[in-house]
Amino acid sequence: MRRFEGQVVVVIGSATGLGRAMAEEFARQGAQLVLADIDTNKVNEALQSVEALGAQAIAVKTDVMKREYLVALAQATLERFGCVDIVCSNAGVGEYSCSAWEKGDTDLDWVLGVNLYGTAYAVSAFIPIMLKQGQGHFVSTGSNTSLQPIPSMAVYAASKRAVLGYCEALQYDLWNADSAVKVSVICPNKVITDMPDSARNRPQNLAGRTPTAQEIARKTAFLAAGGHTPDEAAKIVLDGIAEQRFYILTNPVDAEQAQAWAAGVRDGHLVRPNYAPPKLGR
């Protein structure tokens, strides 16, 4: 028995990386799919992939920084399938590595706009539908930095910690409304994706310093050192969704680090991370 047989699943940020791997694994598990991404060429490639796996699916161009795109995505989902069972808000970007005091205004607007506002806009578009249905599952992709930030990625860490807090509050609100709608937050450790090159989709009006080829290569090597492939991570994630876990971790070491962070809160000090990020600079 395939675990997601016949369920309607929306995967936002599904053109590449973890999102595409999740979409393909959902297809193997019998889901009907709505694929959303700002990169129309690559999301159409993902569409062909899930259709080859036997899924009924559509692709919808979606800019998560603009609320109207999420509203249109929800409408397209209902028009094609009549309901929605699972929404995976997976679109995400990361700024170039530098110290917190070197971040610019456009770095804040871009990273928070995609990672946090994109999640909030997806909630506004899809949660009312789920409430009307009486069921549904909203899944947002945070990061292990949602649990413990890392050096040199202050804006990314802030956005992902905010996503976790936002989704925790969302679940509280759903409980207070006596709703059966569930929420999960994926907090993946290193996954080998093209996230280091996410500036390729950065809008011109929020332009900032673009990472050099050397910086992208360093970040890519950092992810590859002990990181999961997208397919490996997707299988772990779908297990967590099927089990309706709120926190979905891909590496148990992050739970241990969260416990160390909580002990530091209790004792009044900040715990220093026990790993080194990629070197700063060009």
Short mmCIF file of C-alpha atoms in Angstrom, two decimals:
data_model
loop_
_atom_site.label_atom_id
_atom_site.label_comp_id
_atom_site.label_asym_id
_atom_site.label_seq_id
_atom_site.Cartn_x
_atom_site.Cartn_y
_atom_site.Cartn_z
CA MET A 1 0.00 0.00 0.00
CA ARG A 2 1.46 3.35 -1.06
CA ARG A 3 1.26 5.78 1.87
CA PHE A 4 0.05 8.85 -0.06
CA GLU A 5 -2.23 7.09 -2.54
CA GLY A 6 -4.60 9.58 -4.16
CA GLN A 7 -3.63 12.48 -1.91
CA VAL A 8 -3.24 15.94 -3.46
CA VAL A 9 0.18 17.32 -2.58
CA VAL A 10 1.49 20.81 -3.39
CA VAL A 11 5.28 21.17 -3.38
CA ILE A 12 6.42 24.79 -3.52
CA GLY A 13 10.06 25.07 -4.54
CA SER A 14 10.06 21.79 -6.45
CA ALA A 15 12.26 22.53 -9.46
CA THR A 16 15.50 21.21 -7.98
CA GLY A 17 17.11 19.78 -4.87
CA LEU A 18 15.11 18.55 -1.90
CA GLY A 19 11.81 19.86 -3.26
CA ARG A 20 12.12 17.95 -6.51
CA ALA A 21 13.22 14.81 -4.68
CA MET A 22 10.22 15.12 -2.35
CA ALA A 23 7.89 15.51 -5.33
CA GLU A 24 9.35 12.41 -6.98
CA GLU A 25 9.05 10.39 -3.77
CA PHE A 26 5.45 11.54 -3.32
CA ALA A 27 4.81 10.37 -6.90
CA ARG A 28 6.25 6.94 -6.08
CA GLN A 29 3.96 6.86 -3.05
CA GLY A 30 0.83 7.45 -5.18
CA ALA A 31 0.24 11.20 -4.70
CA GLN A 32 -1.28 13.64 -7.19
CA LEU A 33 0.98 16.64 -7.45
CA VAL A 34 1.01 20.39 -7.94
CA LEU A 35 4.57 21.57 -8.55
CA ALA A 36 5.33 25.25 -7.96
CA ASP A 37 8.52 27.18 -8.58
CA ILE A 38 9.80 30.46 -9.99
CA ASP A 39 12.05 28.56 -12.45
CA THR A 40 9.60 27.50 -15.15
CA ASN A 41 12.09 25.47 -17.21
CA LYS A 42 13.26 23.34 -14.31
CA VAL A 43 9.83 22.91 -12.76
CA ASN A 44 8.57 21.64 -16.11
CA GLU A 45 11.44 19.13 -16.11
CA ALA A 46 10.32 18.05 -12.63
CA LEU A 47 6.76 17.75 -13.94
CA GLN A 48 7.91 15.36 -16.67
CA SER A 49 9.77 13.34 -14.05
CA VAL A 50 6.78 12.86 -11.73
CA GLU A 51 4.48 12.13 -14.65
CA ALA A 52 6.92 9.41 -15.77
CA LEU A 53 6.53 7.94 -12.27
CA GLY A 54 2.78 7.72 -12.86
CA ALA A 55 1.55 10.80 -11.04
CA GLN A 56 -1.22 13.09 -12.23
CA ALA A 57 0.40 16.50 -11.94
CA ILE A 58 0.48 20.14 -12.98
CA ALA A 59 3.18 22.81 -12.76
CA VAL A 60 2.47 26.41 -11.78
CA LYS A 61 4.95 29.28 -11.94
CA THR A 62 5.08 30.77 -8.44
CA ASP A 63 7.01 33.69 -6.99
CA VAL A 64 6.65 33.13 -3.25
CA MET A 65 7.61 36.74 -2.50
CA LYS A 66 4.29 37.88 -3.96
CA ARG A 67 1.09 36.93 -2.14
CA GLU A 68 -1.00 36.92 -5.32
CA TYR A 69 1.05 34.04 -6.72
CA LEU A 70 0.20 31.85 -3.71
CA VAL A 71 -3.48 32.74 -4.02
CA ALA A 72 -3.35 31.77 -7.70
CA LEU A 73 -1.54 28.54 -6.80
CA ALA A 74 -4.27 27.57 -4.34
CA GLN A 75 -6.94 28.33 -6.95
CA ALA A 76 -5.12 26.26 -9.59
CA THR A 77 -4.89 23.35 -7.14
CA LEU A 78 -8.63 23.40 -6.45
CA GLU A 79 -9.51 23.83 -10.12
CA ARG A 80 -7.42 20.78 -11.09
CA PHE A 81 -7.96 18.43 -8.14
CA GLY A 82 -10.82 19.85 -6.05
CA CYS A 83 -9.00 19.68 -2.70
CA VAL A 84 -5.57 19.77 -1.09
CA ASP A 85 -4.21 17.30 1.45
CA ILE A 86 -0.58 18.34 1.94
CA VAL A 87 1.23 21.60 1.22
CA CYS A 88 5.02 21.62 1.38
CA SER A 89 6.34 25.17 1.57
CA ASN A 90 9.90 24.37 0.54
CA ALA A 91 11.13 27.40 -1.45
CA GLY A 92 14.26 28.81 0.12
CA VAL A 93 17.39 30.86 -0.57
CA GLY A 94 20.58 31.72 1.27
CA GLU A 95 22.76 34.81 1.06
CA TYR A 96 26.53 34.81 0.52
CA SER A 97 28.67 34.11 3.59
CA CYS A 98 29.87 37.14 5.50
CA SER A 99 29.71 38.56 9.01
CA ALA A 100 26.36 39.78 10.31
CA TRP A 101 27.36 43.46 10.26
CA GLU A 102 28.19 43.24 6.54
CA LYS A 103 24.69 42.20 5.43
CA GLY A 104 22.85 44.71 3.28
CA ASP A 105 19.22 45.79 3.21
CA THR A 106 18.57 43.84 0.01
CA ASP A 107 19.97 40.68 1.63
CA LEU A 108 17.37 41.03 4.38
CA ASP A 109 14.54 41.77 1.96
CA TRP A 110 15.38 38.89 -0.37
CA VAL A 111 16.11 36.11 2.12
CA LEU A 112 13.29 36.99 4.52
CA GLY A 113 10.98 37.60 1.55
CA VAL A 114 11.46 34.09 0.20
CA ASN A 115 12.04 32.05 3.35
CA LEU A 116 9.66 33.69 5.84
CA TYR A 117 7.14 35.71 3.83
CA GLY A 118 6.84 32.85 1.35
CA THR A 119 5.79 30.56 4.18
CA ALA A 120 3.35 33.12 5.58
CA TYR A 121 1.77 33.69 2.16
CA ALA A 122 1.37 29.93 1.66
CA VAL A 123 -0.32 29.67 5.06
CA SER A 124 -2.72 32.50 4.17
CA ALA A 125 -3.57 30.85 0.84
CA PHE A 126 -3.95 27.22 1.91
CA ILE A 127 -4.86 27.01 5.61
CA PRO A 128 -8.39 28.46 5.10
CA ILE A 129 -9.00 25.74 2.49
CA MET A 130 -7.81 23.06 4.91
CA LEU A 131 -9.98 24.49 7.70
CA LYS A 132 -13.01 24.35 5.41
CA GLN A 133 -12.15 20.76 4.46
CA GLY A 134 -11.64 19.79 8.11
CA GLN A 135 -8.26 18.23 7.39
CA GLY A 136 -4.86 18.86 5.85
CA HIS A 137 -1.16 18.97 6.60
CA PHE A 138 1.03 22.06 6.17
CA VAL A 139 4.76 21.31 5.95
CA SER A 140 7.40 24.05 5.93
CA THR A 141 11.10 23.62 5.27
CA GLY A 142 13.17 25.20 8.00
CA SER A 143 16.76 24.14 8.56
CA ASN A 144 19.00 22.78 11.28
CA THR A 145 19.78 26.48 11.71
CA SER A 146 16.18 26.80 12.93
CA LEU A 147 17.48 24.96 16.00
CA GLN A 148 20.99 26.43 16.19
CA PRO A 149 22.24 29.26 13.93
CA ILE A 150 25.59 29.01 12.19
CA PRO A 151 28.28 31.68 11.76
CA SER A 152 28.41 33.82 8.62
CA MET A 153 24.75 33.21 7.65
CA ALA A 154 22.93 35.56 10.01
CA VAL A 155 20.05 36.50 7.71
CA TYR A 156 19.46 32.90 6.59
CA ALA A 157 19.57 31.70 10.20
CA ALA A 158 17.15 34.45 11.27
CA SER A 159 14.73 33.52 8.49
CA LYS A 160 14.79 29.82 9.30
CA ARG A 161 14.44 30.37 13.05
CA ALA A 162 11.50 32.64 12.28
CA VAL A 163 9.92 29.93 10.11
CA LEU A 164 10.09 27.51 13.03
CA GLY A 165 8.54 30.00 15.45
CA TYR A 166 5.87 30.96 12.94
CA CYS A 167 4.90 27.32 12.38
CA GLU A 168 4.89 26.52 16.10
CA ALA A 169 2.48 29.43 16.62
CA LEU A 170 0.44 28.23 13.62
CA GLN A 171 -0.01 24.81 15.21
CA TYR A 172 -1.03 26.45 18.50
CA ASP A 173 -3.64 28.50 16.62
CA LEU A 174 -4.99 25.38 14.92
CA TRP A 175 -5.22 23.57 18.25
CA ASN A 176 -7.05 26.56 19.75
CA ALA A 177 -9.48 26.40 16.81
CA ASP A 178 -10.07 22.67 17.52
CA SER A 179 -8.84 21.93 14.01
CA ALA A 180 -7.49 18.60 12.80
CA VAL A 181 -5.07 20.36 10.42
CA LYS A 182 -1.49 19.33 11.17
CA VAL A 183 1.78 21.25 10.86
CA SER A 184 5.34 19.99 10.41
CA VAL A 185 8.69 21.75 10.07
CA ILE A 186 11.54 20.04 8.25
CA CYS A 187 14.87 20.87 9.89
CA PRO A 188 17.36 19.22 7.54
CA ASN A 189 21.05 18.95 8.17
CA LYS A 190 23.34 19.21 5.14
CA VAL A 191 21.69 18.22 1.84
CA ILE A 192 23.68 18.28 -1.41
CA THR A 193 21.70 20.79 -3.48
CA ASP A 194 22.28 23.92 -5.56
CA MET A 195 21.37 26.18 -2.62
CA PRO A 196 24.87 27.76 -2.73
CA ASP A 197 23.93 29.16 -6.15
CA SER A 198 20.47 30.40 -5.13
CA ALA A 199 21.41 33.96 -6.15
CA ARG A 200 20.70 32.86 -9.74
CA ASN A 201 17.01 33.54 -8.99
CA ARG A 202 17.55 36.78 -7.05
CA PRO A 203 15.30 39.57 -8.39
CA GLN A 204 17.03 42.54 -9.97
CA ASN A 205 15.30 45.04 -7.69
CA LEU A 206 16.92 43.29 -4.70
CA ALA A 207 20.34 42.83 -6.26
CA GLY A 208 23.32 42.44 -3.96
CA ARG A 209 26.79 41.01 -4.08
CA THR A 210 26.77 37.75 -6.00
CA PRO A 211 28.86 34.90 -4.57
CA THR A 212 31.98 34.16 -6.58
CA ALA A 213 32.50 30.79 -8.26
CA GLN A 214 35.06 30.01 -5.56
CA GLU A 215 32.56 30.77 -2.77
CA ILE A 216 29.89 28.62 -4.43
CA ALA A 217 32.41 25.78 -4.79
CA ARG A 218 33.39 26.03 -1.11
CA LYS A 219 29.77 25.91 0.03
CA THR A 220 29.01 23.03 -2.29
CA ALA A 221 31.98 21.10 -0.90
CA PHE A 222 30.80 21.89 2.63
CA LEU A 223 27.37 20.40 1.91
CA ALA A 224 28.90 17.37 0.19
CA ALA A 225 31.06 16.53 3.22
CA GLY A 226 28.73 14.17 5.03
CA GLY A 227 25.55 15.58 3.50
CA HIS A 228 22.57 13.56 2.35
CA THR A 229 21.63 13.39 -1.31
CA PRO A 230 18.22 14.95 -2.00
CA ASP A 231 16.74 11.48 -2.54
CA GLU A 232 18.06 10.25 0.80
CA ALA A 233 16.74 13.31 2.62
CA ALA A 234 13.35 13.11 0.86
CA LYS A 235 12.76 9.55 2.09
CA ILE A 236 13.43 10.68 5.68
CA VAL A 237 11.16 13.68 5.24
CA LEU A 238 8.25 11.66 3.85
CA ASP A 239 8.57 9.21 6.74
CA GLY A 240 8.17 12.19 9.08
CA ILE A 241 5.18 13.54 7.17
CA ALA A 242 3.47 10.12 7.16
CA GLU A 243 4.05 9.87 10.91
CA GLN A 244 2.79 13.46 11.38
CA ARG A 245 5.85 14.53 13.34
CA PHE A 246 6.04 18.25 14.01
CA TYR A 247 9.86 18.40 13.97
CA ILE A 248 11.34 16.41 11.10
CA LEU A 249 15.12 16.09 11.39
CA THR A 250 17.38 14.35 8.89
CA ASN A 251 20.28 13.92 11.32
CA PRO A 252 19.91 13.08 15.04
CA VAL A 253 22.97 15.20 15.86
CA ASP A 254 20.73 18.28 15.50
CA ALA A 255 18.50 17.09 18.34
CA GLU A 256 21.62 16.76 20.49
CA GLN A 257 22.71 20.27 19.56
CA ALA A 258 19.23 21.58 20.40
CA GLN A 259 19.50 19.97 23.81
CA ALA A 260 22.88 21.64 24.33
CA TRP A 261 21.37 24.97 23.28
CA ALA A 262 18.49 24.49 25.75
CA ALA A 263 20.98 23.72 28.51
CA GLY A 264 22.78 26.94 27.65
CA VAL A 265 19.50 28.88 27.89
CA ARG A 266 18.93 27.37 31.32
CA ASP A 267 22.43 28.32 32.44
CA GLY A 268 22.41 31.74 30.78
CA HIS A 269 25.12 31.27 28.16
CA LEU A 270 25.32 30.71 24.42
CA VAL A 271 26.76 27.40 23.29
CA ARG A 272 29.48 27.73 20.64
CA PRO A 273 28.79 25.60 17.51
CA ASN A 274 31.00 22.53 17.26
CA TYR A 275 31.60 22.75 13.51
CA ALA A 276 33.21 25.22 11.13
CA PRO A 277 31.31 26.84 8.26
CA PRO A 278 32.95 27.53 4.89
CA LYS A 279 35.61 30.25 5.06
CA LEU A 280 34.50 33.81 4.50
CA GLY A 281 35.61 36.05 1.70
CA ARG A 282 36.39 35.69 -1.97
#
